[in-house]
Short mmCIF file of C-alpha atoms in Angstrom, two decimals:
data_model
loop_
_atom_site.label_atom_id
_atom_site.label_comp_id
_atom_site.label_asym_id
_atom_site.label_seq_id
_atom_site.Cartn_x
_atom_site.Cartn_y
_atom_site.Cartn_z
CA UNK A 63 1.12 -35.34 10.40
CA UNK A 64 -2.53 -34.67 11.08
CA UNK A 65 -5.43 -36.81 9.75
CA UNK A 66 -3.19 -38.55 7.34
CA UNK A 67 -1.77 -35.38 5.87
CA UNK A 68 1.67 -33.86 6.39
CA UNK A 69 2.01 -30.14 6.99
CA UNK A 70 4.82 -27.95 5.90
CA UNK A 71 5.90 -24.77 7.58
CA UNK A 72 4.05 -22.80 4.83
CA UNK A 73 0.80 -24.61 5.49
CA UNK A 74 1.14 -23.87 9.21
CA UNK A 75 1.76 -20.16 8.54
CA UNK A 76 -1.18 -20.01 6.16
CA UNK A 77 -3.46 -21.72 8.51
CA UNK A 78 -2.29 -19.55 11.44
CA UNK A 79 -2.80 -16.34 9.60
CA UNK A 80 -6.22 -17.48 8.35
CA UNK A 81 -7.34 -18.56 11.87
CA UNK A 82 -6.31 -15.38 13.50
CA UNK A 83 -7.46 -12.99 10.73
CA UNK A 84 -3.94 -11.90 9.88
CA UNK A 85 -4.11 -12.94 6.25
CA UNK A 86 -5.50 -9.41 5.55
CA UNK A 87 -2.38 -7.72 6.62
CA UNK A 88 1.19 -7.89 5.38
CA UNK A 89 2.64 -9.69 8.40
CA UNK A 90 5.33 -12.30 8.23
CA UNK A 91 4.86 -15.17 10.71
CA UNK A 92 8.08 -16.70 11.72
CA UNK A 93 8.03 -20.19 12.97
CA UNK A 94 10.63 -21.95 14.97
CA UNK A 95 11.60 -24.20 12.12
CA UNK A 96 12.78 -21.43 9.83
CA UNK A 97 16.28 -21.87 8.51
CA UNK A 98 19.14 -19.32 8.69
CA UNK A 99 18.58 -17.86 5.17
CA UNK A 100 15.05 -16.91 6.18
CA UNK A 101 16.23 -15.28 9.35
CA UNK A 102 18.61 -13.12 7.43
CA UNK A 103 16.01 -12.26 4.88
CA UNK A 104 13.50 -11.34 7.67
CA UNK A 105 16.10 -9.25 9.45
CA UNK A 106 16.83 -7.38 6.13
CA UNK A 107 13.13 -6.66 5.55
CA UNK A 108 12.74 -5.63 9.19
CA UNK A 109 15.75 -3.20 8.86
CA UNK A 110 14.29 -1.72 5.53
CA UNK A 111 10.87 -1.29 7.32
CA UNK A 112 12.56 0.52 10.20
CA UNK A 113 14.41 2.78 7.76
CA UNK A 114 11.17 3.53 6.02
CA UNK A 115 9.54 4.41 9.30
CA UNK A 116 12.54 6.61 10.21
CA UNK A 117 12.08 8.56 6.98
CA UNK A 118 8.45 9.16 7.68
CA UNK A 119 9.30 10.37 11.21
CA UNK A 120 12.02 12.63 9.94
CA UNK A 121 9.64 14.13 7.30
CA UNK A 122 7.08 14.65 9.92
CA UNK A 123 9.57 16.42 12.18
CA UNK A 124 10.83 18.64 9.36
CA UNK A 125 7.24 19.63 8.50
CA UNK A 126 6.49 20.36 12.15
CA UNK A 127 9.64 22.45 12.57
CA UNK A 128 8.68 24.40 9.50
CA UNK A 129 5.22 25.04 10.74
CA UNK A 130 6.23 26.09 14.18
CA UNK A 131 8.91 28.36 12.79
CA UNK A 132 6.62 30.08 10.51
CA UNK A 133 3.73 30.49 13.14
CA UNK A 134 6.19 31.87 15.77
CA UNK A 135 7.56 34.48 13.37
CA UNK A 136 4.17 35.41 12.00
CA UNK A 137 2.94 35.90 15.64
CA UNK A 138 5.84 38.08 16.31
CA UNK A 139 5.10 40.18 13.19
CA UNK A 140 1.48 40.56 14.15
CA UNK A 141 2.55 41.89 17.57
CA UNK A 142 4.78 44.44 15.75
CA UNK A 143 2.38 45.49 12.97
CA UNK A 144 2.18 49.08 14.38
CA UNK A 145 5.91 49.53 14.47
CA UNK A 146 6.35 48.34 10.86
CA UNK A 147 3.40 50.50 9.74
CA UNK A 148 5.01 53.72 11.49
CA UNK A 149 8.31 52.80 9.77
CA UNK A 150 6.61 52.57 6.35
CA UNK A 151 4.77 55.92 7.01
CA UNK A 152 8.10 57.49 7.90
CA UNK A 153 9.47 56.56 4.55
CA UNK A 154 11.13 53.14 5.13
CA UNK A 155 11.58 50.93 2.04
CA UNK A 156 10.06 47.46 1.81
CA UNK A 157 13.63 45.97 1.79
CA UNK A 158 14.44 47.80 5.01
CA UNK A 159 11.25 46.37 6.74
CA UNK A 160 11.99 42.92 5.36
CA UNK A 161 15.46 42.93 6.67
CA UNK A 162 14.28 43.98 10.13
CA UNK A 163 11.91 41.04 10.07
CA UNK A 164 14.30 38.58 8.60
CA UNK A 165 17.02 39.18 11.25
CA UNK A 166 15.22 37.28 14.04
CA UNK A 167 14.45 34.41 11.62
CA UNK A 168 18.08 34.19 10.65
CA UNK A 169 19.41 34.43 14.20
CA UNK A 170 17.13 31.64 15.45
CA UNK A 171 18.15 29.30 12.59
CA UNK A 172 21.84 30.26 12.88
CA UNK A 173 21.83 29.50 16.64
CA UNK A 174 20.16 26.18 16.14
CA UNK A 175 22.58 25.37 13.43
CA UNK A 176 25.68 26.31 15.56
CA UNK A 177 24.21 24.27 18.51
CA UNK A 178 23.89 21.25 16.27
CA UNK A 179 27.42 21.75 14.82
CA UNK A 180 28.87 21.96 18.35
CA UNK A 181 27.20 18.80 19.49
CA UNK A 182 28.39 16.85 16.44
CA UNK A 183 31.92 18.17 16.84
CA UNK A 184 31.90 17.26 20.47
CA UNK A 185 30.92 13.62 19.68
CA UNK A 186 33.08 13.63 16.66
CA UNK A 187 30.16 12.58 14.44
CA UNK A 188 30.40 15.29 11.62
CA UNK A 189 29.37 13.31 8.59
CA UNK A 190 27.63 13.93 5.25
CA UNK A 191 24.25 14.09 7.13
CA UNK A 192 25.34 17.46 8.48
CA UNK A 193 25.31 18.73 5.00
CA UNK A 194 21.75 17.45 4.53
CA UNK A 195 20.72 19.29 7.71
CA UNK A 196 22.38 22.45 6.34
CA UNK A 197 20.39 22.12 3.12
CA UNK A 198 17.11 21.61 5.19
CA UNK A 199 17.89 24.71 7.36
CA UNK A 200 18.57 26.70 4.12
CA UNK A 201 15.23 25.61 2.72
CA UNK A 202 13.39 26.41 5.80
CA UNK A 203 15.08 29.83 5.99
CA UNK A 204 14.16 30.61 2.41
CA UNK A 205 10.49 29.58 2.89
CA UNK A 206 10.16 31.35 6.17
CA UNK A 207 11.64 34.59 4.83
CA UNK A 208 9.34 34.30 1.67
CA UNK A 209 6.24 34.04 3.86
CA UNK A 210 7.45 36.79 6.07
CA UNK A 211 8.06 39.04 2.96
CA UNK A 212 4.57 38.49 1.66
CA UNK A 213 3.04 39.07 5.13
CA UNK A 214 4.89 42.36 5.49
CA UNK A 215 3.67 43.55 2.01
CA UNK A 216 0.15 42.67 3.05
CA UNK A 217 0.01 45.04 6.08
CA UNK A 218 -2.73 47.62 5.64
CA UNK A 219 -1.61 51.12 6.56
CA UNK A 220 -5.36 52.28 6.64
CA UNK A 221 -5.81 50.65 10.01
CA UNK A 222 -3.08 52.68 11.60
CA UNK A 223 -3.84 56.11 9.98
CA UNK A 224 -6.30 58.38 11.60
CA UNK A 225 -8.45 57.70 14.58
CA UNK A 226 -11.98 56.34 15.12
CA UNK A 227 -14.62 58.46 13.43
#
C-alpha cells in the first residue's frame, strides 16, 4: 500500500514498464508474486518463441546453403566455359553438356546426404525430420540444376571462335 492506495501485481508491472520505457515492446515482466499457472503459461509462450526463432534460423540456413551451392557451381562453370564451348563446337548435345555439369552438383549433394544419414544412424536418431531433409536436398538439387542448365544454354560460342582481329 502506497499513499493510501493498494497496488496489485498488474499495477506494478504496468508502472515498471512505463518507467523503464518497455511498454512499447511486447515484453512480459514476471514478478516474484506470480502463481504457478502464470509460470506455466510463461514457459509455454517462451517455448513457442524459441520454436519460432528456430524456424527463422533454419530458413536462413537453407537459403544460405542454396546460395552458396549455386555460387560455387556457377564459379566452377565459369572456369570451364572454354571446355564446354569446345564440346559444343565438336557436336555435343545440350543434354550431354548438362549432364557433365550436373554430375558434380549431384555428387556433392549426395555425399552431404550420406554423411548426414551416417551421423543419424550412428546416434540412432533417424526420424521423420530426415525425410524433411531429403525433401529439402531434392529441392536444392532441382533448383541448382535448373540454374546450371540455363547458364549452360547462355554460353556464347562467339567469344571462343576465331582470334583477335
